[in-house]
PDB file of C-alpha atoms in Angstrom:
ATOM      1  CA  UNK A  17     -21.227  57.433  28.664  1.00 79.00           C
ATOM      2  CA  UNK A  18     -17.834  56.134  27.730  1.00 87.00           C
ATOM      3  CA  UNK A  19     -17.107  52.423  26.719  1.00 92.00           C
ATOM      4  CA  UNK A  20     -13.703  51.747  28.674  1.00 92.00           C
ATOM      5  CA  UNK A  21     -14.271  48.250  27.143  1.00 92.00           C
ATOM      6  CA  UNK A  22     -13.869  49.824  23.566  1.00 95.00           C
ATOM      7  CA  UNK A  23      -9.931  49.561  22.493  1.00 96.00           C
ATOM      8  CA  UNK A  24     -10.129  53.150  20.821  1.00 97.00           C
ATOM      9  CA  UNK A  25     -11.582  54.669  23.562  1.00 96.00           C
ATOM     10  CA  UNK A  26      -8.999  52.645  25.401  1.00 96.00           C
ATOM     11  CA  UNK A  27      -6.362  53.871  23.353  1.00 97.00           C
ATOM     12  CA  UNK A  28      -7.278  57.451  23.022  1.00 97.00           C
ATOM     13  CA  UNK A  29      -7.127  57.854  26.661  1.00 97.00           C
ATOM     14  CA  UNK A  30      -4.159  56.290  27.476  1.00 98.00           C
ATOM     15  CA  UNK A  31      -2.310  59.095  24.765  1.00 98.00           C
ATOM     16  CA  UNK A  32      -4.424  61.903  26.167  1.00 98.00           C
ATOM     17  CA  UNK A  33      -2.907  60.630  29.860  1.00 98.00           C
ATOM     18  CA  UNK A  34       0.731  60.531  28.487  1.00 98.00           C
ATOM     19  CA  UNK A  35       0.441  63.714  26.490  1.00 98.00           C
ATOM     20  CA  UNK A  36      -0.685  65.292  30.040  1.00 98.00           C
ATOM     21  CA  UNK A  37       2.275  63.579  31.297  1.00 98.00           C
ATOM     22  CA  UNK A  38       5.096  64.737  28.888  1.00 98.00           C
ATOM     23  CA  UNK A  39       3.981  68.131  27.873  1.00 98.00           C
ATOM     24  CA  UNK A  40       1.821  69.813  30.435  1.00 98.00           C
ATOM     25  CA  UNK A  41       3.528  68.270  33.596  1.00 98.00           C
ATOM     26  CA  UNK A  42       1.064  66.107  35.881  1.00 98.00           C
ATOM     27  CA  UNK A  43       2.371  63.190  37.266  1.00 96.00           C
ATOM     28  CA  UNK A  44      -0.461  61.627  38.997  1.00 98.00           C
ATOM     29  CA  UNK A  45      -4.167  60.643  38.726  1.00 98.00           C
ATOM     30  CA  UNK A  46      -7.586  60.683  40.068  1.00 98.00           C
ATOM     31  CA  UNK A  47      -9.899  58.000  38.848  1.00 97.00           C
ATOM     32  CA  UNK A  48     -13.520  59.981  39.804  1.00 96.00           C
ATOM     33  CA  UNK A  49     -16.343  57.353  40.094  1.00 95.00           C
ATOM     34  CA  UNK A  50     -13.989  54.913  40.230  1.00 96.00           C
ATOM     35  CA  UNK A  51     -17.076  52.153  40.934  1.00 93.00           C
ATOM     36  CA  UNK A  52     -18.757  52.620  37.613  1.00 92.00           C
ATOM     37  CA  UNK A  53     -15.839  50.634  35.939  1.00 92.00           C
ATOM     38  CA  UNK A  54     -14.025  47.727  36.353  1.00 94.00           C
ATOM     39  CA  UNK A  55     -10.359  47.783  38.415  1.00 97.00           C
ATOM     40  CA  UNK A  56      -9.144  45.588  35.022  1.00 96.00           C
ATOM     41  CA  UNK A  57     -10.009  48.924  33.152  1.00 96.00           C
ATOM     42  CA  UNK A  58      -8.090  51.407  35.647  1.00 97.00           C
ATOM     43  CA  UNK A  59      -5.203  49.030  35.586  1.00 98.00           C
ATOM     44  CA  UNK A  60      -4.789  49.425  31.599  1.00 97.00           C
ATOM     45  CA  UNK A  61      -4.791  53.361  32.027  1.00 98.00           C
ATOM     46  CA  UNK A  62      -2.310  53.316  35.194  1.00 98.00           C
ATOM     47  CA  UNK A  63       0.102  50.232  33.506  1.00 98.00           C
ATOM     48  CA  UNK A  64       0.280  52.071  30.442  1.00 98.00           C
ATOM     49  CA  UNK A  65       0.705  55.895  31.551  1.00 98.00           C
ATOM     50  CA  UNK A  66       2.887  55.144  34.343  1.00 98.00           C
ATOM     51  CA  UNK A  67       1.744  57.918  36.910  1.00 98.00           C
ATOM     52  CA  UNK A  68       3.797  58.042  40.148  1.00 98.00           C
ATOM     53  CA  UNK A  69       0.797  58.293  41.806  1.00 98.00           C
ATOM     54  CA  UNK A  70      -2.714  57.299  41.270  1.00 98.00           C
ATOM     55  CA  UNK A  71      -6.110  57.522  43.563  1.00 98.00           C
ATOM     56  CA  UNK A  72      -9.422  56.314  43.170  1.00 98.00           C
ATOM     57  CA  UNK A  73     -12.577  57.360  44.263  1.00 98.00           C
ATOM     58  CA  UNK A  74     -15.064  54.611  45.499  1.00 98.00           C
ATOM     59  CA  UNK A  75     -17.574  55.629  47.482  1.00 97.00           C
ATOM     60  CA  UNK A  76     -19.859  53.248  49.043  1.00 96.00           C
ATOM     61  CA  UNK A  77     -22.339  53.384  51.628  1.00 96.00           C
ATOM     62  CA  UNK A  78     -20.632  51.616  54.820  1.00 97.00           C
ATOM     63  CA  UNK A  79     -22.746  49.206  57.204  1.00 97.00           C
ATOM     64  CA  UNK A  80     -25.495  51.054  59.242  1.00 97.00           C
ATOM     65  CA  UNK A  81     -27.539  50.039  62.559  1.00 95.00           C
ATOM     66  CA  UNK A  82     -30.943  50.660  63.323  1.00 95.00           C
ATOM     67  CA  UNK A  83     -29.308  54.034  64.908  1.00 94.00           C
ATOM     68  CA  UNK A  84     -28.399  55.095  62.048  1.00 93.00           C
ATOM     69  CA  UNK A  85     -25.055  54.882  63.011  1.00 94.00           C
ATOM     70  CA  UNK A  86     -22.361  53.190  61.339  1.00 95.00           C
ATOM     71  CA  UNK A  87     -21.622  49.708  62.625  1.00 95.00           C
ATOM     72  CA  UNK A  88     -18.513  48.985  64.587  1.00 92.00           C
ATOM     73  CA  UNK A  89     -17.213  46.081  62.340  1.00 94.00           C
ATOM     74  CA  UNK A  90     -16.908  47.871  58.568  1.00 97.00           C
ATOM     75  CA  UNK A  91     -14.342  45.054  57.146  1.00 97.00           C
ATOM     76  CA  UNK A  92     -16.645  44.673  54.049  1.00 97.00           C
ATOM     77  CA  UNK A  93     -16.530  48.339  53.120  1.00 98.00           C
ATOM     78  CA  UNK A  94     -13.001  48.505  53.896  1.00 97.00           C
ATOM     79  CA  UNK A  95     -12.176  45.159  51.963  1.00 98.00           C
ATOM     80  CA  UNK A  96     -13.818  46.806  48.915  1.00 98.00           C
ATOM     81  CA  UNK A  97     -11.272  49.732  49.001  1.00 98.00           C
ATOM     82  CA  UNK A  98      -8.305  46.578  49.408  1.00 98.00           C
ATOM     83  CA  UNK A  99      -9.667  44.359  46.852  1.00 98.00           C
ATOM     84  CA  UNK A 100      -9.587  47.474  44.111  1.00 98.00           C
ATOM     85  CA  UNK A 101      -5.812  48.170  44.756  1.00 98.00           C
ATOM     86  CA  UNK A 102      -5.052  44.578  44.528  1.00 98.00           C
ATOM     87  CA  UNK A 103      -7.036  43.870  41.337  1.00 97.00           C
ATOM     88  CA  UNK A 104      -5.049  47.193  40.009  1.00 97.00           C
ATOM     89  CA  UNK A 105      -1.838  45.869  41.223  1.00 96.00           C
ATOM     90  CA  UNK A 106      -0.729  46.334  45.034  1.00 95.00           C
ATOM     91  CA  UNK A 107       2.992  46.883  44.541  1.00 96.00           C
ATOM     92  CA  UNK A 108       2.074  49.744  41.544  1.00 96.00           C
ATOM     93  CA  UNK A 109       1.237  53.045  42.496  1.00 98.00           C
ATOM     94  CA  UNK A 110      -2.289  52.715  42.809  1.00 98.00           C
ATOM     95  CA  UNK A 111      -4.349  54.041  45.784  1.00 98.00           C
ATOM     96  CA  UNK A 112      -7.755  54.746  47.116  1.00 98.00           C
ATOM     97  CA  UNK A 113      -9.364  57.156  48.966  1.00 98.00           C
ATOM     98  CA  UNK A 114     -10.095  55.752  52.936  1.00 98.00           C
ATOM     99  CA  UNK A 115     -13.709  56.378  52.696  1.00 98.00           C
ATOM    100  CA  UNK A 116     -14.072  54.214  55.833  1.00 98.00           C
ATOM    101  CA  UNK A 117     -11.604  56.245  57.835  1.00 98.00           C
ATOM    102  CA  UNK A 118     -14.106  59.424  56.854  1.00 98.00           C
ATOM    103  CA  UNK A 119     -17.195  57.570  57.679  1.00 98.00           C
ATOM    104  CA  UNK A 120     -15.771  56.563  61.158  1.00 98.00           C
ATOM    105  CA  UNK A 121     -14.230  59.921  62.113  1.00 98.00           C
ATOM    106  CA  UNK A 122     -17.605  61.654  61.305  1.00 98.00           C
ATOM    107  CA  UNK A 123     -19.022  59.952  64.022  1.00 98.00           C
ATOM    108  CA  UNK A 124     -16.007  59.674  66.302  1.00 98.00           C
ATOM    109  CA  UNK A 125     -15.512  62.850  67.187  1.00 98.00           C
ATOM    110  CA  UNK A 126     -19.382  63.538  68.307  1.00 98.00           C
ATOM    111  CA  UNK A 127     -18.335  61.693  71.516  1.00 97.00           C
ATOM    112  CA  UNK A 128     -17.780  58.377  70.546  1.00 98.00           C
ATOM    113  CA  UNK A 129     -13.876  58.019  70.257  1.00 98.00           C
ATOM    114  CA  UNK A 130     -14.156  54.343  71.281  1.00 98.00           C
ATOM    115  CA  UNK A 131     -14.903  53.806  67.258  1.00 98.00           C
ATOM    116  CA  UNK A 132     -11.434  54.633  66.750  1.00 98.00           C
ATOM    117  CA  UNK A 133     -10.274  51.404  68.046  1.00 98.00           C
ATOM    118  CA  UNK A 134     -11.321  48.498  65.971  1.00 95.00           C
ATOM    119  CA  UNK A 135     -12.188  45.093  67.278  1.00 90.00           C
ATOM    120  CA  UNK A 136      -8.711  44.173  66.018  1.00 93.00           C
ATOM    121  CA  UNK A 137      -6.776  46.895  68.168  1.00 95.00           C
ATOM    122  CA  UNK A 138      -6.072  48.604  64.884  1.00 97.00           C
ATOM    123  CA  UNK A 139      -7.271  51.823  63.098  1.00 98.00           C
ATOM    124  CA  UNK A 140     -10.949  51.215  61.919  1.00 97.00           C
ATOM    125  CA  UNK A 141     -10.464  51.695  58.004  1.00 98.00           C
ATOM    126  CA  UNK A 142      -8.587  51.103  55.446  1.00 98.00           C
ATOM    127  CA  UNK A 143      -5.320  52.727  57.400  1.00 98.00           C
ATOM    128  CA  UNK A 144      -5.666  50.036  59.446  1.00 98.00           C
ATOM    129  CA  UNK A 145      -5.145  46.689  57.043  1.00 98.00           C
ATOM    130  CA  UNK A 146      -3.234  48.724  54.603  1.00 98.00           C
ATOM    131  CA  UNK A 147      -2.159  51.616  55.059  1.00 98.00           C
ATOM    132  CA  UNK A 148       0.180  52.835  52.192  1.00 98.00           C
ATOM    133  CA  UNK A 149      -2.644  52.344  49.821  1.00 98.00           C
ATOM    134  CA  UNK A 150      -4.847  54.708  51.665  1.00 98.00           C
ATOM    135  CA  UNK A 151      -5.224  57.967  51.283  1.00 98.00           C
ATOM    136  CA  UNK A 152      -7.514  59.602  54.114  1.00 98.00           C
ATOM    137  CA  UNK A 153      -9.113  62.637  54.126  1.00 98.00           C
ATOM    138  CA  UNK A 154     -11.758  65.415  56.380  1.00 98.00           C
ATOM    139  CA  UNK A 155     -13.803  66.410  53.513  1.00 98.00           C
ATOM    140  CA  UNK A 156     -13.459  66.779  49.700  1.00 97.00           C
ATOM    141  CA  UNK A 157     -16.143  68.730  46.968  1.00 95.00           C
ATOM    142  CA  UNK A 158     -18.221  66.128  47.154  1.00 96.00           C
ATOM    143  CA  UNK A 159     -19.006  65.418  51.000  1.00 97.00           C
ATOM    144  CA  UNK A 160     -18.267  69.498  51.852  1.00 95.00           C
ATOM    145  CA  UNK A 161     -18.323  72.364  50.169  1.00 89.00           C
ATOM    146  CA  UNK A 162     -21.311  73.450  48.448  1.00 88.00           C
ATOM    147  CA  UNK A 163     -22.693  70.009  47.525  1.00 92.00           C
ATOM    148  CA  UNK A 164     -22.504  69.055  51.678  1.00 93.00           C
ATOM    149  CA  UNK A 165     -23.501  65.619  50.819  1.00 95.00           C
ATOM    150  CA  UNK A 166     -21.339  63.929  53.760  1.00 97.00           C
ATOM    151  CA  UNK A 167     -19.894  66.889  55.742  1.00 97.00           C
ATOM    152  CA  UNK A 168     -17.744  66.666  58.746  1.00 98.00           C
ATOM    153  CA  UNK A 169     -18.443  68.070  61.808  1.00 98.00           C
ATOM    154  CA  UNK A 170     -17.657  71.614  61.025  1.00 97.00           C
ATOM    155  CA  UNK A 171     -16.867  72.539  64.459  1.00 97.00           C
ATOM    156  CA  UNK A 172     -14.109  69.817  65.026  1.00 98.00           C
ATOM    157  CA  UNK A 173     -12.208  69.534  62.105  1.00 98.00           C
ATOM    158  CA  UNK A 174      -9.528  70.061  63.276  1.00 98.00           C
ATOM    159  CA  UNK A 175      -9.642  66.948  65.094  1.00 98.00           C
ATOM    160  CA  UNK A 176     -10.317  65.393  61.877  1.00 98.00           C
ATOM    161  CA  UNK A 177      -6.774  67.000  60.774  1.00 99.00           C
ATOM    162  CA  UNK A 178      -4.964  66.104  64.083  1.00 98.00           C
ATOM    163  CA  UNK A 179      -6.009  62.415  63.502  1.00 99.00           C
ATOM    164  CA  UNK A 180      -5.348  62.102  59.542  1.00 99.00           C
ATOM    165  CA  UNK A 181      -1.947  64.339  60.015  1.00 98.00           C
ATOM    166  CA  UNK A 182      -0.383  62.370  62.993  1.00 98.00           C
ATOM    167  CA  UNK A 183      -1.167  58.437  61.950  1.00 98.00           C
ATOM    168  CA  UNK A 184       0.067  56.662  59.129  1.00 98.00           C
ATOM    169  CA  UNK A 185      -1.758  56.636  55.119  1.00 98.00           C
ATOM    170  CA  UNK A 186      -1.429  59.503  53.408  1.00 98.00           C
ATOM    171  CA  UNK A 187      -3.388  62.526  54.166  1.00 98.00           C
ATOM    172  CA  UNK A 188      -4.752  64.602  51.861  1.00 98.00           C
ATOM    173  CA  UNK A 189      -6.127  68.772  53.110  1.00 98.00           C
ATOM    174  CA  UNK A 190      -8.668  69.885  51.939  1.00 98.00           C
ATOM    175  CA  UNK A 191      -8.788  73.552  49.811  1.00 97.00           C
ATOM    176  CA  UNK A 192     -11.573  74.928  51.508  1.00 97.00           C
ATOM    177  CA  UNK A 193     -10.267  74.264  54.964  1.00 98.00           C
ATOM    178  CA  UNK A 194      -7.204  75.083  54.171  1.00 98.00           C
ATOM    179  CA  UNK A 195      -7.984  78.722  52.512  1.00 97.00           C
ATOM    180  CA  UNK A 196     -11.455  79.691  52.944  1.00 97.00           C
ATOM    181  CA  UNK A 197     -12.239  78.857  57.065  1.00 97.00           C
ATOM    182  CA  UNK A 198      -8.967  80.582  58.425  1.00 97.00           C
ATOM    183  CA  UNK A 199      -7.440  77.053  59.067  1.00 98.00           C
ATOM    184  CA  UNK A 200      -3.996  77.517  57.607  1.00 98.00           C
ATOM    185  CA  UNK A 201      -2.068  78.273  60.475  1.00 98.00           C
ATOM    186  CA  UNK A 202      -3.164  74.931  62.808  1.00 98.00           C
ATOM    187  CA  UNK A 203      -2.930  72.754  60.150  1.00 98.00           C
ATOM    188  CA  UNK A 204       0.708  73.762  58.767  1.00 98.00           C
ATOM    189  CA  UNK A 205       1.341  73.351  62.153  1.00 98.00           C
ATOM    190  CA  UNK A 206      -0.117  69.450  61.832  1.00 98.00           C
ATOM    191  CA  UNK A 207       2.065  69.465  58.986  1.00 98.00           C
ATOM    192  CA  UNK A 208       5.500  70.453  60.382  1.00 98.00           C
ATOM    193  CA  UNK A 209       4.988  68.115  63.048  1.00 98.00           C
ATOM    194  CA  UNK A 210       4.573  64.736  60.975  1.00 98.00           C
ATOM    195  CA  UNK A 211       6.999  65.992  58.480  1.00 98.00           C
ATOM    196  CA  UNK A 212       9.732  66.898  61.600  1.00 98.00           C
ATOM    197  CA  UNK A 213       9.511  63.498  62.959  1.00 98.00           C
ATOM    198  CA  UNK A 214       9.181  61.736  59.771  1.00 98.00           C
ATOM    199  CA  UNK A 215       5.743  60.066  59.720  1.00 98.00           C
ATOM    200  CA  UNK A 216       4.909  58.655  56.781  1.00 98.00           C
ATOM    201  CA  UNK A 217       2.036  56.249  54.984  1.00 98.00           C
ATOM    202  CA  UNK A 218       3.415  53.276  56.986  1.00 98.00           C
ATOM    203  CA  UNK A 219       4.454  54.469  60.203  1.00 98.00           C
ATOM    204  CA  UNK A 220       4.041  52.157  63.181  1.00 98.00           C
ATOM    205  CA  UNK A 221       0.488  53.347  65.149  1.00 98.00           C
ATOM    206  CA  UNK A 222      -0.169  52.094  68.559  1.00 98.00           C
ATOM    207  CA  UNK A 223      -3.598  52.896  70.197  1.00 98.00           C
ATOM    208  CA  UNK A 224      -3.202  54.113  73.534  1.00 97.00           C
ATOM    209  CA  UNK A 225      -7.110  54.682  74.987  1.00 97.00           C
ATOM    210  CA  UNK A 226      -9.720  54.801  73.362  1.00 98.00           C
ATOM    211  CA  UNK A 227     -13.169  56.112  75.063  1.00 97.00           C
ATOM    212  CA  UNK A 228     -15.860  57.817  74.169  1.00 98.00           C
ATOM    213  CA  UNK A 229     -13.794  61.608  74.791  1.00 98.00           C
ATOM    214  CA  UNK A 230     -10.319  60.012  74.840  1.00 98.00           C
ATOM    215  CA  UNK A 231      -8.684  58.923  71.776  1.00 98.00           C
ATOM    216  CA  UNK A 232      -4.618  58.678  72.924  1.00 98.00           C
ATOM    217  CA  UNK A 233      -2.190  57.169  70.407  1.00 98.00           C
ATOM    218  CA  UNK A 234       1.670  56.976  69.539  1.00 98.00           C
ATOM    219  CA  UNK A 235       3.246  57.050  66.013  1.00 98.00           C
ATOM    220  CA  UNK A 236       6.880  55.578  65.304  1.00 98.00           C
ATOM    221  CA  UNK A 237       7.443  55.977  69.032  1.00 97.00           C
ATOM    222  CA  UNK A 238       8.231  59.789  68.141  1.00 97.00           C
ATOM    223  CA  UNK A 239       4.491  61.405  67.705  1.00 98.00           C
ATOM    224  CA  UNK A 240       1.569  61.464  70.498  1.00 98.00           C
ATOM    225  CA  UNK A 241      -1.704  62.535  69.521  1.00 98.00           C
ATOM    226  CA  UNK A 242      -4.861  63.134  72.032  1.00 98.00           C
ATOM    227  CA  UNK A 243      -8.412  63.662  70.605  1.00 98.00           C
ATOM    228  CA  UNK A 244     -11.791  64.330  72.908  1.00 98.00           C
ATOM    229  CA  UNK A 245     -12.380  66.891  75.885  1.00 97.00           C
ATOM    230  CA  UNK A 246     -10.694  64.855  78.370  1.00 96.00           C
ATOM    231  CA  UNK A 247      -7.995  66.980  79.898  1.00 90.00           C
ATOM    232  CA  UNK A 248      -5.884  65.138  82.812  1.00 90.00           C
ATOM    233  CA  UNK A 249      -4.189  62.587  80.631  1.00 92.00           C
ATOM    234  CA  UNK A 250      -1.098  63.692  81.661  1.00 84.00           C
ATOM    235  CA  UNK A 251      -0.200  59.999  83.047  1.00 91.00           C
ATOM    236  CA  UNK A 252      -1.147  58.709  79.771  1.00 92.00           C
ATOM    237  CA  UNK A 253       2.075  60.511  78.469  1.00 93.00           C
ATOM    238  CA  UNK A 254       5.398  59.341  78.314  1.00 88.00           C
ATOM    239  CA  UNK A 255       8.239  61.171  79.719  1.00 88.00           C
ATOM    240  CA  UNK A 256      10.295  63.379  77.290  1.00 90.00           C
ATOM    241  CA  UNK A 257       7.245  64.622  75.166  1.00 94.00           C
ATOM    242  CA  UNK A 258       6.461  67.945  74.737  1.00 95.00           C
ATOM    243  CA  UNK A 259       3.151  69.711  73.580  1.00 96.00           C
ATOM    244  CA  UNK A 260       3.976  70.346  69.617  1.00 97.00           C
ATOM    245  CA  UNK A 261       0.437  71.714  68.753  1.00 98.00           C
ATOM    246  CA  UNK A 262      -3.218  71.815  70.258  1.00 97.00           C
ATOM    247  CA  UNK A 263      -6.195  73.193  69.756  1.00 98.00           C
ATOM    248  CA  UNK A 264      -9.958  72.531  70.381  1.00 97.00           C
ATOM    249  CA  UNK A 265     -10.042  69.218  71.833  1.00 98.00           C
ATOM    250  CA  UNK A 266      -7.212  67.996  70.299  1.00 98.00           C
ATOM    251  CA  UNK A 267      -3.364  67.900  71.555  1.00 98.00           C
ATOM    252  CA  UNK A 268       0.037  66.581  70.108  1.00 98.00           C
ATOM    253  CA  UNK A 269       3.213  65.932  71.707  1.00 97.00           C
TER     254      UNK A 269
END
């Protein structure tokens, strides 16, 4: 175990993080486990290294019903991700992983794209209060991989991608998906498209439908993603859009 209270320990780490800096070249930082110590402590390391970017990992267990399926209101568990960037200091560069957004989509795309609306009319995690802090995600080692501890429905990623690439936060692929399933193609194609129209970690989302196999939204009045089986939702779509990239059960315009 490692005191972060200690001030050599402190100190020790905060040079190890600026000789990473200066000689070998990174310029940003994961904080792994980023619950087992205190926000004060990750604030000394970021404050005093400087990265341009930092992320967190804090991985909670979100609010369950007796269905074992995640409740519809998950403010607390998102409100835990917010309070950590605050404490670490909001206008810094400090981030955190949108484990709510993950826990939602999971379960969203197995036919219950209502979830995708919150009661608030706004994405259900963390994207939704605060979305340039959050960085959102399919899987990562942890929840896929080998260790499978959380995985995503392996046979619709790629609406996991279609959702995370199109809307605002900032989304973050995933190696495996990316190199080992043959995934490469669709998602660059994700890619282009929100880096064409400019979509970035605040971009303006508006939530168009929302059932259980229709999710519909526009981003920055320039992107229009569709998620779910549904097919005829050609009414749905504004005039002037064109289909951009698709795939199973997913569309964008």
């Amino acid at each position: 175990d490692i005191d972060h209270l200690n001030l050599r320990v402190q100190k020790e780490l905060v040079e190890w993080l600026n000789w990473l800096k200066a000689d070998i070249g990174f310029d940003g930082w994961r904080f792994d486990f980023a619950k087992g110590y205190s926000a004060d402590v990750a604030k000394i390391y970021i404050d005093r290294s400087e990265p341009s970017f930092a992320v967190a990992e804090i991985w909670t267990s979100l609010a369950y019903g007796g269905d074992g399926k995640p409740n519809l209101n998950q403010d607390q568990h998102r409100q835990e991700l917010v309070n950590w960037v605050d404490k670490v200091g909001g206008k810094g560069p400090a981030t955190t992983f949108d484990f709510t957004t993950k826990g939602i989509l999971n379960v969203a795309v197995e036919g219950e794209l209502w979830r995708l609306r919150g009661t608030d009319g706004k994405a259900p995690g963390m994207v939704g209060w605060w979305p340039a802090k959050a960085v959102t995600f399919v899987d990562n080692h942890d929840t896929g991989s080998t260790q499978h501890m959380w995985p995503f429905p392996s046979d619709r990623v790629m609406q996991g991608y279609a959702y995370i690439l199109t809307h605002p936060g900032t989304p973050c692929i995933f190696y495996d998906h990316f190199f080992d399933w043959g995934l490469k193609e669709e998602i660059d194609r994700l890619v282009s498209v929100r880096t064409r129209h400019g979509i970035h970690n605040e971009s303006k989302l508006q939530i168009i439908e929302a059932d259980a196999d229709l999710y519909l939204a526009e981003i920055d009045g320039k992107v229009i993603v569709k998620l779910g089986p549904r097919y005829d939702v050609g009414n749905l779509i504004p005039g002037g859009f064109k289909v951009a990239a698709h795939g199973n059960d997913y569309a964008v315009w």
